[in-house]
RNA sequence: GGAGGGGUCGCAUAGUCUGGUCGAGUGCGCGCGUCUCGAAAACGCGUAGGGGUUCUGCUCCUCGUGGGUUCAAAUCCCACCCCCUCCGCCA
């Protein structure tokens, strides 16, 4: 959520930013108008309340029964007016909130303007694409052939877009998770284990609701939600807290499964394990002072890249243009790994600076010093990395002519093997 | 799942029965000051967050959350959330 003061003081900044995203800037005028109406109603109702409070206090002191009664009668009329203005105020506020919640974050000034994802900018390529003297197979062939991936049983258990990993497949995924967690921990991220089921408020705080309601799993009986990413519980870790300056920055890393309905992506990426309703992810998350977030973003990007480099996987860094930027993000870099079998660049990480957007929603503040005013922190998140796609890249890029797969050196100890054979 | 107790200003507590002088007392902690060569102790002062405004003033909201009763709610009523104790069940 954006700061309402931004709409009041520099509406043109918001308008420009929305236009760069390809969004309709008309919301700005609606918000400004609602804000003015809100403040007018607020001033009125508060004046009435002040009167009531003072008079009620006075009535408490009155001994004379007749006078007391007449003054109580008089206050009934004031109450009726308070109720009327209050009802008006409540509806104005509800609408203002609803509008504000729908406004995406403002892109950072250096984000390239674009009309669609085709305008995203490839910043750099790292690593050479593997060369094969045979036709590399996609993981949906190779996986079942090696007994690593079992699509049929996954579907039988849970429906389409579910799969089972067997033996070395399951073990490879676990090795990757553990290695990533250990690597980030060594890099200064504090490891946390969070609930995978959260209250509705957490979804609002993280910006998942109301926008992405169609993509979330919800349990109606207990009114709780399955996390679509560790970003949700991590954002909420410090919700409604006022942090001390010396606590910042806070760096966290968490492993969680992620649950997504994928209604919006029906028919996309249906083959293989690129896009499932359930997948695993290791997530990096930072809370920083506002002025520190740009550097923190660069560092997080480097931390994500370091994993791909250590795995020996070729990848490219893509900067999202304004049109493709996520709802709460000011700037985002995607890491896309090359998958030789399916011949695609797969997004394994999306690394973003959310500015104060989530912090404002979740009430995450800090104070620079004793007595200083509270300020919202900046939050950053990035996958480090998404599992199924990393798994795909490892398998497809390291396959050999005889159908076996070499295990990257950094994983061999955890795998207890240097290759996978059927 | 059954029975009971409880959530108050950083922490610990008073206040709730008997609604008004309670946005809230006390202790601890913390900050500033006095004293001191310095420190401790002692003493004094201060110490929640958010909003509106005709703004160094006035004012509104928040005593778990949301409603209700009332001229007036920390205090009475309802719903929900959370914590604790005991019983049952269970990984």
Coordinates of C-alpha atoms (C1' of nucleotides) in Angstrom, one line a residue:
Chain A
X1 CA 0.0 0.0 0.0
X2 CA 1.2 3.5 -0.8
X3 CA 1.3 6.4 1.6
X4 CA -1.9 8.4 1.4
X5 CA 0.2 11.6 1.8
X6 CA 1.8 10.8 -1.6
X7 CA -1.6 11.2 -3.2
X8 CA -2.2 14.4 -1.4
X9 CA 1.1 16.1 -1.9
X10 CA 2.3 14.8 -5.2
X11 CA -0.5 13.1 -7.1
X12 CA 1.4 13.6 -10.4
X13 CA 4.2 11.3 -9.1
X14 CA 1.7 8.6 -8.6
X15 CA -0.1 9.2 -11.9
X16 CA 3.2 9.1 -13.8
X17 CA 4.2 5.9 -12.1
X18 CA 0.9 4.2 -12.8
X19 CA 1.1 5.3 -16.4
X20 CA 4.6 3.8 -16.7
X21 CA 3.1 0.5 -15.5
X22 CA 0.4 0.7 -18.0
X23 CA -2.2 1.2 -15.3
X24 CA -5.1 3.7 -15.4
X25 CA -4.0 6.8 -13.4
X26 CA -7.7 7.7 -12.8
X27 CA -7.5 6.0 -9.4
X28 CA -5.5 8.8 -8.2
X29 CA -8.2 11.4 -8.5
X30 CA -10.7 9.0 -6.9
X31 CA -8.4 8.5 -4.0
X32 CA -7.7 12.2 -3.6
X33 CA -11.4 13.0 -3.6
X34 CA -12.2 10.2 -1.1
X35 CA -9.5 11.4 1.1
X36 CA -10.9 14.9 1.2
X37 CA -14.3 13.7 1.9
X38 CA -12.9 11.5 4.6
X39 CA -11.1 14.3 6.4
X40 CA -14.2 16.6 6.2
X41 CA -16.4 13.9 7.8
X42 CA -13.7 13.1 10.3
X43 CA -13.4 16.7 11.4
X44 CA -17.1 16.9 11.9
X45 CA -17.6 13.7 13.8
X46 CA -14.6 14.5 16.0
X47 CA -16.0 17.9 16.9
X48 CA -19.3 16.2 17.9
X49 CA -17.4 13.6 19.9
X50 CA -15.4 16.2 21.7
X51 CA -18.7 17.9 22.7
X52 CA -20.2 14.7 23.9
X53 CA -17.1 13.7 25.9
X54 CA -17.0 17.1 27.6
X55 CA -20.7 17.1 28.3
X56 CA -20.7 13.5 29.6
X57 CA -18.0 14.4 32.0
X58 CA -20.0 17.4 33.2
X59 CA -23.2 15.3 33.6
X60 CA -21.3 13.0 35.9
X61 CA -20.8 16.0 38.3
X62 CA -24.4 17.2 38.2
X63 CA -26.3 16.3 41.4
X64 CA -29.7 17.9 40.6
X65 CA -31.9 15.2 39.1
X66 CA -34.0 17.4 36.9
X67 CA -31.0 19.2 35.4
X68 CA -29.3 16.0 34.9
X69 CA -32.2 14.5 33.0
X70 CA -32.6 17.5 30.8
X71 CA -28.9 17.5 29.8
X72 CA -29.1 13.8 29.1
X73 CA -32.0 14.3 26.8
X74 CA -30.1 17.0 25.0
X75 CA -27.2 14.7 24.3
X76 CA -29.4 12.2 22.6
X77 CA -29.7 14.5 19.7
X78 CA -26.0 14.9 19.4
X79 CA -25.6 11.1 19.4
X80 CA -28.0 10.8 16.5
X81 CA -25.8 13.2 14.5
X82 CA -22.7 11.3 15.5
X83 CA -24.2 8.1 14.3
X84 CA -25.2 9.6 11.0
X85 CA -21.8 11.2 10.2
X86 CA -20.1 8.1 11.5
X87 CA -21.9 5.8 9.1
X88 CA -21.1 8.2 6.2
X89 CA -17.4 8.2 7.3
X90 CA -17.3 4.4 7.5
X91 CA -18.5 4.0 4.0
X92 CA -16.0 6.6 2.7
X93 CA -13.2 4.9 4.5
X94 CA -14.1 1.5 3.3
X95 CA -14.1 2.7 -0.3
X96 CA -10.8 4.6 0.2
X97 CA -9.2 1.5 1.7
X98 CA -10.5 -0.6 -1.1
X99 CA -9.1 1.8 -3.8
X100 CA -5.7 2.1 -2.0
X101 CA -5.3 -1.6 -1.7
X102 CA -5.7 -1.9 -5.4
X103 CA -3.0 0.5 -6.3
X104 CA 0.3 -1.2 -7.1
X105 CA 3.7 0.0 -5.9
X106 CA 5.5 2.7 -7.8
X107 CA 8.4 1.4 -10.0
X108 CA 11.8 2.7 -9.2
X109 CA 12.9 5.4 -11.5
X110 CA 15.5 3.2 -13.2
X111 CA 13.1 0.4 -14.1
X112 CA 12.8 0.1 -17.9
X113 CA 9.4 1.1 -19.2
X114 CA 7.6 -1.6 -21.2
X115 CA 4.3 -2.6 -22.5
X116 CA 4.5 -6.3 -21.8
X117 CA 6.9 -9.0 -20.6
X118 CA 8.5 -8.9 -24.0
X119 CA 10.1 -5.6 -23.0
X120 CA 11.9 -7.2 -20.1
X121 CA 15.7 -6.5 -20.3
X122 CA 18.3 -9.3 -20.3
X123 CA 21.0 -7.7 -18.1
X124 CA 23.6 -10.4 -18.5
X125 CA 24.3 -14.0 -19.3
X126 CA 26.5 -16.1 -17.0
X127 CA 28.0 -19.5 -17.9
X128 CA 28.2 -21.3 -21.2
X129 CA 25.3 -23.4 -22.4
X130 CA 26.2 -27.0 -22.2
X131 CA 27.1 -28.7 -25.5
X132 CA 25.8 -32.3 -26.3
X133 CA 26.8 -34.8 -28.9
X134 CA 23.3 -36.3 -28.6
X135 CA 19.8 -34.9 -28.3
X136 CA 19.3 -33.9 -24.6
X137 CA 16.1 -35.1 -23.2
X138 CA 13.6 -33.0 -21.3
X139 CA 13.0 -33.9 -17.7
X140 CA 9.6 -35.3 -18.4
X141 CA 11.3 -38.1 -20.3
X142 CA 14.5 -38.4 -18.4
X143 CA 12.8 -38.2 -14.9
X144 CA 10.4 -41.1 -15.4
X145 CA 13.1 -43.1 -17.3
X146 CA 15.4 -42.8 -14.3
X147 CA 12.6 -43.4 -11.9
X148 CA 13.0 -40.0 -10.4
X149 CA 9.7 -38.4 -11.3
X150 CA 6.4 -40.2 -11.2
X151 CA 3.6 -38.2 -12.9
X152 CA 1.0 -41.0 -13.0
X153 CA 0.9 -41.6 -9.3
X154 CA 1.0 -37.9 -8.5
X155 CA -2.1 -37.4 -10.5
X156 CA -3.7 -40.5 -9.0
X157 CA -3.1 -39.1 -5.5
X158 CA -3.9 -35.5 -6.0
X159 CA -5.0 -34.6 -9.5
X160 CA -3.3 -32.8 -12.4
X161 CA -0.1 -30.7 -11.7
X162 CA 1.0 -33.0 -8.9
X163 CA 3.9 -35.5 -9.1
X164 CA 5.8 -37.8 -6.9
X165 CA 9.6 -37.8 -6.6
X166 CA 11.2 -41.2 -6.0
X167 CA 14.6 -42.2 -4.5
X168 CA 17.4 -40.1 -5.9
X169 CA 14.9 -37.6 -7.3
X170 CA 13.5 -36.9 -3.8
X171 CA 17.0 -37.0 -2.4
X172 CA 18.4 -34.6 -4.9
X173 CA 15.6 -32.1 -4.1
X174 CA 16.4 -32.5 -0.4
X175 CA 20.1 -32.0 -1.0
X176 CA 19.4 -28.8 -2.9
X177 CA 17.2 -27.5 -0.1
X178 CA 19.7 -28.2 2.6
X179 CA 22.6 -26.9 0.6
X180 CA 20.8 -23.7 -0.2
X181 CA 19.8 -23.1 3.4
X182 CA 23.3 -23.8 4.6
X183 CA 24.8 -21.5 2.0
X184 CA 22.6 -18.6 2.9
X185 CA 23.1 -19.2 6.6
X186 CA 26.8 -18.9 6.0
X187 CA 26.1 -15.7 4.1
X188 CA 24.4 -14.0 7.1
X189 CA 20.8 -15.0 6.7
X190 CA 19.1 -16.3 9.8
X191 CA 17.3 -19.6 9.1
X192 CA 13.7 -19.8 10.2
X193 CA 11.0 -22.4 10.1
X194 CA 7.5 -20.9 9.8
X195 CA 3.9 -22.1 9.7
X196 CA 2.7 -23.0 6.2
X197 CA -0.8 -22.1 7.1
X198 CA -1.6 -18.5 8.0
X199 CA -4.5 -16.2 8.9
X200 CA -6.2 -14.1 6.4
X201 CA -4.6 -10.9 7.7
X202 CA -1.2 -12.2 6.8
X203 CA -2.3 -12.5 3.2
X204 CA -3.4 -8.9 3.2
X205 CA -0.2 -7.7 4.9
X206 CA 1.9 -9.4 2.3
X207 CA -0.2 -8.0 -0.6
X208 CA -1.5 -11.4 -1.7
X209 CA -5.0 -10.3 -1.0
X210 CA -7.2 -9.0 -2.5
X211 CA -5.4 -9.2 -5.8
X212 CA -4.4 -12.9 -5.9
X213 CA -7.4 -14.5 -4.2
X214 CA -7.9 -16.8 -7.2
X215 CA -4.4 -18.3 -6.8
X216 CA -4.6 -19.1 -3.1
X217 CA -5.8 -22.2 -1.3
X218 CA -8.2 -21.4 1.5
X219 CA -9.6 -23.7 4.2
X220 CA -13.1 -22.6 4.8
X221 CA -13.7 -24.6 8.0
X222 CA -11.0 -22.8 10.0
X223 CA -10.7 -19.8 7.7
X224 CA -7.0 -20.1 7.2
X225 CA -4.8 -20.0 4.1
X226 CA -2.0 -22.1 2.7
X227 CA 1.1 -20.0 1.9
X228 CA 1.9 -19.5 -1.8
X229 CA 5.4 -18.5 -0.8
X230 CA 7.5 -18.1 2.3
X231 CA 7.4 -14.4 1.6
X232 CA 4.0 -14.4 3.4
X233 CA 5.0 -15.7 6.8
X234 CA 8.4 -13.9 6.6
X235 CA 6.7 -10.5 5.9
X236 CA 4.5 -11.1 8.9
X237 CA 7.3 -12.2 11.2
X238 CA 7.6 -8.6 12.4
X239 CA 4.1 -7.3 11.7
X240 CA 3.0 -4.5 14.0
X241 CA 6.4 -4.2 15.6
X242 CA 8.6 -1.1 16.1
X243 CA 12.1 -2.3 15.6
X244 CA 15.2 -0.6 17.1
X245 CA 17.7 0.9 14.7
X246 CA 20.4 -1.5 15.7
X247 CA 18.2 -4.5 14.9
X248 CA 18.4 -3.6 11.2
X249 CA 19.0 -5.0 8.8
X250 CA 17.3 -8.3 9.4
X251 CA 18.1 -11.1 7.0
X252 CA 16.1 -14.3 7.0
X253 CA 16.1 -17.5 4.9
X254 CA 13.3 -20.0 5.1
X255 CA 12.4 -23.2 3.3
X256 CA 8.7 -23.8 2.7
X257 CA 6.4 -25.7 0.4
X258 CA 4.3 -23.3 -1.7
X259 CA 0.7 -23.9 -2.7
X260 CA -0.9 -22.2 -5.7
X261 CA -4.1 -22.9 -7.5
X262 CA -2.6 -21.7 -10.8
X263 CA -6.0 -20.8 -12.1
X264 CA -4.5 -17.8 -13.8
X265 CA -2.0 -20.0 -15.6
X266 CA -4.4 -22.7 -16.7
X267 CA -3.0 -24.5 -19.7
X268 CA 0.5 -23.0 -19.3
X269 CA 3.5 -25.1 -18.5
X270 CA 1.4 -28.2 -18.2
X271 CA 4.2 -30.6 -19.1
X272 CA 6.7 -31.7 -16.5
X273 CA 7.2 -30.2 -13.1
X274 CA 7.7 -26.6 -14.1
X275 CA 4.5 -25.4 -12.6
X276 CA 2.6 -27.4 -9.9
X277 CA 0.1 -26.7 -7.3
X278 CA 2.7 -27.6 -4.7
X279 CA 6.3 -26.9 -4.9
X280 CA 9.2 -26.2 -2.6
X281 CA 11.2 -23.1 -2.4
X282 CA 14.0 -21.5 -0.3
X283 CA 13.3 -17.9 0.2
X284 CA 15.6 -15.0 1.2
X285 CA 14.0 -12.0 2.9
X286 CA 15.3 -8.7 4.3
X287 CA 14.1 -5.9 6.4
X288 CA 16.2 -2.8 5.9
X289 CA 16.3 1.0 6.5
X290 CA 14.8 2.8 3.5
X291 CA 18.2 4.1 2.3
X292 CA 19.8 0.7 2.5
X293 CA 17.4 -1.3 0.3
X294 CA 19.0 -0.6 -3.1
X295 CA 22.3 -2.0 -2.0
X296 CA 20.5 -4.9 -0.2
X297 CA 18.8 -5.7 -3.4
X298 CA 22.1 -5.9 -5.3
X299 CA 23.5 -8.2 -2.5
X300 CA 20.5 -10.4 -2.6
X301 CA 20.8 -10.7 -6.4
X302 CA 24.4 -11.7 -6.0
X303 CA 23.4 -14.3 -3.3
X304 CA 20.9 -15.9 -5.7
X305 CA 23.4 -15.9 -8.6
X306 CA 26.1 -17.5 -6.4
X307 CA 23.9 -20.6 -6.0
X308 CA 23.6 -21.0 -9.8
X309 CA 27.3 -20.5 -10.3
X310 CA 28.1 -23.0 -7.6
X311 CA 25.8 -25.5 -9.3
X312 CA 27.5 -24.8 -12.6
X313 CA 24.2 -23.9 -14.2
X314 CA 24.1 -21.3 -17.0
X315 CA 21.7 -18.5 -16.4
X316 CA 20.7 -15.0 -17.3
X317 CA 19.6 -12.0 -15.3
X318 CA 16.5 -10.4 -16.5
X319 CA 15.2 -7.0 -15.3
X320 CA 11.5 -6.8 -15.4
X321 CA 10.0 -3.9 -17.2
X322 CA 7.3 -1.7 -15.6
X323 CA 4.5 -3.7 -17.3
X324 CA 5.7 -7.1 -15.8
X325 CA 6.6 -5.9 -12.4
X326 CA 4.8 -7.6 -9.5
X327 CA 2.1 -5.8 -7.7
X328 CA 4.1 -4.8 -4.6
X329 CA 7.5 -4.4 -6.2
X330 CA 9.5 -1.3 -7.0
X331 CA 12.1 -3.2 -9.0
X332 CA 12.6 -6.9 -9.8
X333 CA 15.3 -9.1 -11.2
X334 CA 14.5 -12.6 -12.4
X335 CA 17.1 -15.3 -12.5
X336 CA 16.4 -17.6 -15.4
X337 CA 18.3 -20.9 -15.7
X338 CA 18.9 -22.7 -18.9
X339 CA 17.3 -26.1 -19.1
X340 CA 18.9 -28.0 -22.0
X341 CA 16.3 -30.7 -22.3
X342 CA 13.2 -28.6 -22.7
X343 CA 15.3 -25.8 -24.4
X344 CA 14.0 -23.0 -22.2
X345 CA 15.0 -20.4 -19.8
X346 CA 13.3 -21.2 -16.5
X347 CA 12.6 -18.6 -13.9
X348 CA 14.1 -20.0 -10.7
X349 CA 14.2 -16.7 -8.7
X350 CA 12.5 -13.4 -8.6
X351 CA 14.3 -10.8 -6.5
X352 CA 12.5 -7.7 -5.5
X353 CA 12.6 -4.5 -3.4
X354 CA 9.1 -3.8 -2.1
X355 CA 10.1 -0.5 -0.6
X356 CA 7.7 0.4 2.2
X357 CA 4.8 -1.2 0.4
X358 CA 4.4 -4.3 2.5
X359 CA 5.8 -2.7 5.6
X360 CA 3.0 -0.1 5.5
X361 CA 0.4 -2.8 5.1
X362 CA 1.9 -5.0 7.8
X363 CA 2.8 -2.2 10.2
X364 CA 6.6 -2.9 10.3
X365 CA 8.3 0.2 11.6
X366 CA 11.6 1.2 13.2
X367 CA 13.0 4.2 15.1
X368 CA 16.4 5.6 14.3
X369 CA 16.9 6.7 17.9
X370 CA 15.1 7.1 21.1
X371 CA 12.3 9.7 20.7
X372 CA 12.7 9.8 16.9
X373 CA 9.5 9.3 14.9
X374 CA 8.7 5.9 13.6
X375 CA 9.4 5.1 10.0
X376 CA 8.4 2.1 7.8
X377 CA 11.2 -0.3 7.0
X378 CA 11.8 -1.6 3.5
X379 CA 11.3 -5.2 2.7
X380 CA 13.0 -7.3 0.1
X381 CA 12.4 -10.9 -1.0
X382 CA 13.9 -13.3 -3.4
X383 CA 13.9 -17.0 -4.1
X384 CA 17.1 -18.7 -3.4
X385 CA 16.0 -20.8 -5.3
X386 CA 12.7 -22.4 -6.5
X387 CA 13.1 -26.1 -6.3
X388 CA 11.4 -27.9 -9.1
X389 CA 13.0 -25.7 -11.8
X390 CA 16.4 -25.9 -10.2
X391 CA 16.0 -29.7 -10.1
X392 CA 15.0 -29.7 -13.8
X393 CA 18.1 -27.7 -14.8
X394 CA 20.4 -29.9 -12.8
X395 CA 19.0 -33.1 -14.4
X396 CA 18.7 -31.8 -17.9
X397 CA 22.0 -30.0 -18.1
X398 CA 24.0 -32.8 -16.5
X399 CA 22.6 -35.7 -18.5
X400 CA 24.9 -38.0 -20.4
X401 CA 24.5 -40.0 -23.6
X402 CA 24.0 -43.2 -21.6
X403 CA 21.0 -41.8 -19.8
X404 CA 22.8 -41.2 -16.5
X405 CA 23.0 -37.8 -14.7
X406 CA 26.1 -36.3 -13.1
X407 CA 25.5 -34.7 -9.7
X408 CA 27.1 -31.2 -9.2
X409 CA 30.1 -31.4 -7.0
X410 CA 28.6 -29.1 -4.3
X411 CA 25.8 -31.7 -3.8
X412 CA 27.7 -34.9 -4.0
X413 CA 28.3 -35.2 -0.2
X414 CA 24.7 -34.6 0.6
X415 CA 23.5 -36.9 -2.2
X416 CA 26.0 -39.6 -1.2
X417 CA 26.6 -40.2 -4.9
X418 CA 28.2 -38.5 -7.8
X419 CA 25.7 -39.6 -10.4
X420 CA 22.2 -40.9 -10.9
X421 CA 21.7 -44.0 -12.9
X422 CA 18.4 -45.8 -13.6
Chain B
rG1 C1' -13.3 -32.7 22.5
rG2 C1' -14.9 -31.4 28.1
rA3 C1' -14.2 -28.0 32.6
rG4 C1' -12.2 -23.6 34.6
rG5 C1' -8.9 -19.1 34.8
rG6 C1' -7.0 -15.0 32.2
rG7 C1' -5.4 -11.0 28.2
rU8 C1' -4.4 -3.3 31.1
rC9 C1' 0.7 2.1 28.8
rG10 C1' 8.7 -2.1 27.6
rC11 C1' 8.1 -6.0 31.9
rA12 C1' 5.2 -7.1 36.4
rU13 C1' 0.8 -5.6 38.5
rA14 C1' -3.7 -2.3 40.6
rG15 C1' -8.4 -0.9 38.7
rU16 C1' -13.6 -4.6 36.5
rC17 C1' -18.2 -6.9 41.6
rU18 C1' -20.4 -1.1 43.1
rG19 C1' -20.0 2.7 34.9
rG20 C1' -18.4 9.2 35.5
rU21 C1' -12.8 12.3 39.5
rC22 C1' -9.1 6.1 34.8
rG23 C1' -5.9 7.0 28.6
rA24 C1' -5.3 4.7 33.4
rG25 C1' -2.2 4.1 39.9
rU26 C1' 2.2 1.3 41.8
rG27 C1' 7.0 -1.4 41.2
rC28 C1' 10.9 -2.6 37.9
rG29 C1' 13.4 -1.2 33.5
rC30 C1' 14.8 2.9 30.4
rG31 C1' 16.1 8.4 29.4
rC32 C1' 17.3 13.3 31.3
rG33 C1' 18.8 16.2 35.5
rU34 C1' 20.6 17.2 40.8
rC35 C1' 24.5 15.5 43.9
rU36 C1' 29.8 13.5 42.9
rC37 C1' 36.7 14.0 41.0
rG38 C1' 33.9 10.0 38.6
rA39 C1' 30.4 6.2 39.7
rA40 C1' 26.8 3.8 42.7
rA41 C1' 23.0 5.0 46.0
rA42 C1' 19.4 8.7 46.9
rC43 C1' 16.2 12.4 45.0
rG44 C1' 13.5 15.1 41.0
rC45 C1' 11.4 15.0 36.1
rG46 C1' 10.1 12.2 32.0
rU47 C1' 8.8 7.5 29.5
rA48 C1' 2.5 3.8 24.3
rG49 C1' 0.9 4.1 19.2
rG50 C1' -2.1 6.3 15.4
rG51 C1' -5.3 10.2 13.2
rG52 C1' -7.6 15.3 12.4
rU53 C1' -6.7 20.4 12.7
rU54 C1' -8.1 27.2 11.9
rC55 C1' -1.2 23.6 14.7
rU56 C1' 4.3 24.9 19.2
rG57 C1' -2.4 25.0 20.9
rC58 C1' -7.0 22.1 20.5
rU59 C1' -9.0 17.4 19.6
rC60 C1' -10.4 12.2 18.2
rC61 C1' -9.3 6.8 18.5
rU62 C1' -7.0 2.6 20.9
rC63 C1' -7.1 -1.1 28.2
rG64 C1' -6.8 -8.7 23.0
rU65 C1' -10.3 -7.8 18.3
rG66 C1' -15.1 -6.4 16.5
rG67 C1' -20.1 -5.2 17.8
rG68 C1' -24.0 -3.7 21.5
rU69 C1' -26.3 -1.1 25.9
rU70 C1' -25.6 4.1 28.0
rC71 C1' -25.5 11.1 28.2
rA72 C1' -20.9 8.4 29.7
rA73 C1' -17.5 1.7 29.2
rA74 C1' -10.9 -0.8 31.1
rU75 C1' -15.5 -1.5 34.0
rC76 C1' -22.1 -4.1 31.8
rC77 C1' -23.8 -7.5 27.4
rC78 C1' -22.7 -10.6 22.8
rA79 C1' -19.3 -12.8 19.2
rC80 C1' -14.5 -13.9 17.9
rC81 C1' -9.0 -14.4 18.7
rC82 C1' -5.1 -15.7 21.9
rC83 C1' -2.7 -17.6 26.5
rC84 C1' -2.7 -20.7 31.0
rU85 C1' -4.5 -25.0 34.3
rC86 C1' -7.0 -29.8 34.7
rC87 C1' -9.4 -34.1 32.2
rG88 C1' -9.9 -37.0 27.8
rC89 C1' -7.6 -38.3 23.1
rC90 C1' -3.4 -38.5 20.1
rA91 C1' 1.5 -37.9 16.6

